[in-house]
Amino acid sequence: MIYVVEDDKAIRNLVLYALSEKDYQVKGFEDGLDIVELVRKESVDLLILDVMLPEKDGLEILKEIREFSSIPIIMLTARDGEYDKVMGLESGADDYITKPFSILELISRVKAVLRRSEKKDREHLNYGSIEINIKKEL
């Protein structure tokens, strides 16, 4: 499941449509108020997150999620300054895409991030609080 947190309805709908056309399961949110708890409780494969959201800043959400989860997160934002990009990546984003953006590039980046995530998942087995690094143990 891919969650898309974007306050601009047109952009959110475009991203949801494009990803669903590529057979991804997607769900959209217009703000980030409940997203941290949803990520904590539900199985999320990827989060696409805007920075400038009403009520709660995307970077703040990113930092909160990184306290308990390593799910892939792609920032999708109009903040295109070098400092903004560095802050996003240093705060734990796996990728940072600036608006305006190419929908084809976004889809390619989603595929790449998920590919890396799947590889990492295959190297670890988790059961409750026990984690086994398969690669290391073999």
mmCIF file of C-alpha atoms in Angstrom:
data_model
loop_
_atom_site.group_PDB
_atom_site.id
_atom_site.type_symbol
_atom_site.label_atom_id
_atom_site.label_comp_id
_atom_site.label_asym_id
_atom_site.label_seq_id
_atom_site.Cartn_x
_atom_site.Cartn_y
_atom_site.Cartn_z
ATOM 1 C CA MET A 1 0.000 0.000 0.000
ATOM 2 C CA ILE A 2 1.285 3.448 -0.931
ATOM 3 C CA TYR A 3 0.061 6.440 1.055
ATOM 4 C CA VAL A 4 0.088 9.841 -0.635
ATOM 5 C CA VAL A 5 -0.102 12.870 1.679
ATOM 6 C CA GLU A 6 -0.683 15.967 -0.467
ATOM 7 C CA ASP A 7 -2.931 18.940 0.296
ATOM 8 C CA ASP A 8 -3.337 19.965 -3.369
ATOM 9 C CA LYS A 9 -6.290 17.866 -4.527
ATOM 10 C CA ALA A 10 -5.330 17.971 -8.231
ATOM 11 C CA ILE A 11 -1.775 16.775 -7.559
ATOM 12 C CA ARG A 12 -2.954 14.151 -5.071
ATOM 13 C CA ASN A 13 -5.504 12.784 -7.549
ATOM 14 C CA LEU A 14 -2.955 12.756 -10.383
ATOM 15 C CA VAL A 15 -0.453 10.785 -8.291
ATOM 16 C CA LEU A 16 -3.137 8.379 -7.042
ATOM 17 C CA TYR A 17 -4.437 7.798 -10.573
ATOM 18 C CA ALA A 18 -0.992 7.295 -12.115
ATOM 19 C CA LEU A 19 0.098 4.825 -9.436
ATOM 20 C CA SER A 20 -3.183 2.902 -9.506
ATOM 21 C CA GLU A 21 -2.840 2.590 -13.295
ATOM 22 C CA LYS A 22 0.474 0.822 -12.619
ATOM 23 C CA ASP A 23 -1.388 -1.598 -10.316
ATOM 24 C CA TYR A 24 -0.221 -0.103 -7.031
ATOM 25 C CA GLN A 25 -2.676 0.015 -4.150
ATOM 26 C CA VAL A 26 -2.894 3.649 -3.079
ATOM 27 C CA LYS A 27 -4.645 5.816 -0.541
ATOM 28 C CA GLY A 28 -4.629 9.614 -0.412
ATOM 29 C CA PHE A 29 -4.688 12.075 2.461
ATOM 30 C CA GLU A 30 -5.040 15.860 2.330
ATOM 31 C CA ASP A 31 -3.190 16.501 5.583
ATOM 32 C CA GLY A 32 -0.801 14.670 7.845
ATOM 33 C CA LEU A 33 -2.732 14.844 11.093
ATOM 34 C CA ASP A 34 -3.361 11.102 11.429
ATOM 35 C CA ILE A 35 -0.664 9.740 9.146
ATOM 36 C CA VAL A 36 1.894 8.959 11.861
ATOM 37 C CA GLU A 37 -0.563 6.736 13.731
ATOM 38 C CA LEU A 38 -1.747 5.100 10.505
ATOM 39 C CA VAL A 39 1.834 4.242 9.550
ATOM 40 C CA ARG A 40 2.369 2.841 13.038
ATOM 41 C CA LYS A 41 -0.746 0.627 12.879
ATOM 42 C CA GLU A 42 -1.077 -0.346 9.217
ATOM 43 C CA SER A 43 1.152 -2.055 6.697
ATOM 44 C CA VAL A 44 2.490 0.719 4.463
ATOM 45 C CA ASP A 45 5.023 -0.033 1.726
ATOM 46 C CA LEU A 46 5.791 3.573 0.780
ATOM 47 C CA LEU A 47 4.826 7.081 1.845
ATOM 48 C CA ILE A 48 4.817 9.987 -0.608
ATOM 49 C CA LEU A 49 4.806 13.099 1.550
ATOM 50 C CA ASP A 50 4.444 16.807 0.815
ATOM 51 C CA VAL A 51 6.402 19.199 3.027
ATOM 52 C CA MET A 52 4.027 22.151 3.136
ATOM 53 C CA LEU A 53 0.868 20.702 4.628
ATOM 54 C CA PRO A 54 -1.880 22.365 6.642
ATOM 55 C CA GLU A 55 -1.792 21.703 10.378
ATOM 56 C CA LYS A 56 1.440 19.679 10.448
ATOM 57 C CA ASP A 57 4.684 20.130 8.488
ATOM 58 C CA GLY A 58 5.853 17.200 6.342
ATOM 59 C CA LEU A 59 9.393 17.305 7.744
ATOM 60 C CA GLU A 60 7.976 17.041 11.257
ATOM 61 C CA ILE A 61 5.924 14.021 10.155
ATOM 62 C CA LEU A 62 9.018 12.486 8.544
ATOM 63 C CA LYS A 63 11.047 12.839 11.743
ATOM 64 C CA GLU A 64 8.255 11.335 13.863
ATOM 65 C CA ILE A 65 7.921 8.317 11.564
ATOM 66 C CA ARG A 66 11.687 7.766 11.529
ATOM 67 C CA GLU A 67 11.578 7.325 15.317
ATOM 68 C CA PHE A 68 9.822 3.965 14.864
ATOM 69 C CA SER A 69 9.862 2.981 11.181
ATOM 70 C CA SER A 70 12.195 2.678 8.221
ATOM 71 C CA ILE A 71 9.482 2.518 5.545
ATOM 72 C CA PRO A 72 10.523 4.239 2.322
ATOM 73 C CA ILE A 73 9.488 7.898 2.181
ATOM 74 C CA ILE A 74 9.610 10.113 -0.896
ATOM 75 C CA MET A 75 9.202 13.839 -0.323
ATOM 76 C CA LEU A 76 7.176 15.542 -3.087
ATOM 77 C CA THR A 77 7.287 19.286 -2.573
ATOM 78 C CA ALA A 78 7.511 22.769 -4.029
ATOM 79 C CA ARG A 79 10.423 23.561 -1.705
ATOM 80 C CA ASP A 80 13.236 23.326 -4.206
ATOM 81 C CA GLY A 81 16.141 25.051 -2.493
ATOM 82 C CA GLU A 82 19.354 23.166 -1.833
ATOM 83 C CA TYR A 83 18.906 23.592 1.927
ATOM 84 C CA ASP A 84 15.366 22.166 1.750
ATOM 85 C CA LYS A 85 16.535 19.118 -0.202
ATOM 86 C CA VAL A 86 19.412 18.483 2.192
ATOM 87 C CA MET A 87 17.123 18.861 5.227
ATOM 88 C CA GLY A 88 14.635 16.392 3.755
ATOM 89 C CA LEU A 89 17.257 13.790 2.961
ATOM 90 C CA GLU A 90 19.149 14.311 6.237
ATOM 91 C CA SER A 91 15.862 13.962 8.144
ATOM 92 C CA GLY A 92 15.365 10.495 6.697
ATOM 93 C CA ALA A 93 13.694 10.824 3.298
ATOM 94 C CA ASP A 94 14.720 8.171 0.784
ATOM 95 C CA ASP A 95 14.165 10.529 -2.142
ATOM 96 C CA TYR A 96 13.217 14.162 -2.696
ATOM 97 C CA ILE A 97 11.247 15.290 -5.753
ATOM 98 C CA THR A 98 10.455 18.932 -6.433
ATOM 99 C CA LYS A 99 7.336 20.372 -8.065
ATOM 100 C CA PRO A 100 6.651 20.749 -10.877
ATOM 101 C CA PHE A 101 7.526 17.131 -11.525
ATOM 102 C CA SER A 102 7.222 14.513 -14.244
ATOM 103 C CA ILE A 103 4.698 11.808 -13.401
ATOM 104 C CA LEU A 104 6.809 9.282 -15.335
ATOM 105 C CA GLU A 105 9.860 10.189 -13.265
ATOM 106 C CA LEU A 106 7.838 9.888 -10.053
ATOM 107 C CA ILE A 107 6.682 6.396 -11.037
ATOM 108 C CA SER A 108 10.262 5.379 -11.869
ATOM 109 C CA ARG A 109 11.489 6.678 -8.526
ATOM 110 C CA VAL A 110 8.683 4.832 -6.719
ATOM 111 C CA LYS A 111 9.746 1.602 -8.457
ATOM 112 C CA ALA A 112 13.405 2.196 -7.546
ATOM 113 C CA VAL A 113 12.684 2.942 -3.881
ATOM 114 C CA LEU A 114 10.416 -0.102 -3.566
ATOM 115 C CA ARG A 115 13.020 -2.294 -5.275
ATOM 116 C CA ARG A 116 15.661 -1.250 -2.732
ATOM 117 C CA SER A 117 13.193 -1.754 0.109
ATOM 118 C CA GLU A 118 12.261 -5.272 -1.033
ATOM 119 C CA LYS A 119 15.927 -6.256 -1.222
ATOM 120 C CA LYS A 120 16.495 -4.997 2.309
ATOM 121 C CA ASP A 121 13.400 -6.877 3.543
ATOM 122 C CA ARG A 122 14.724 -10.153 2.099
ATOM 123 C CA GLU A 123 17.945 -9.777 4.089
ATOM 124 C CA HIS A 124 16.143 -9.628 7.460
ATOM 125 C CA LEU A 125 13.600 -11.840 9.192
ATOM 126 C CA ASN A 126 11.557 -10.287 11.970
ATOM 127 C CA TYR A 127 9.460 -12.039 14.570
ATOM 128 C CA GLY A 128 8.236 -9.775 17.341
ATOM 129 C CA SER A 129 11.295 -8.128 18.846
ATOM 130 C CA ILE A 130 13.675 -10.676 17.288
ATOM 131 C CA GLU A 131 15.482 -9.735 14.079
ATOM 132 C CA ILE A 132 17.756 -12.097 12.153
ATOM 133 C CA ASN A 133 20.104 -10.819 9.483
ATOM 134 C CA ILE A 134 19.904 -13.723 7.021
ATOM 135 C CA LYS A 135 22.844 -12.571 4.956
ATOM 136 C CA LYS A 136 25.073 -12.337 8.024
ATOM 137 C CA GLU A 137 23.891 -15.630 9.549
ATOM 138 C CA LEU A 138 24.554 -17.622 6.375
#
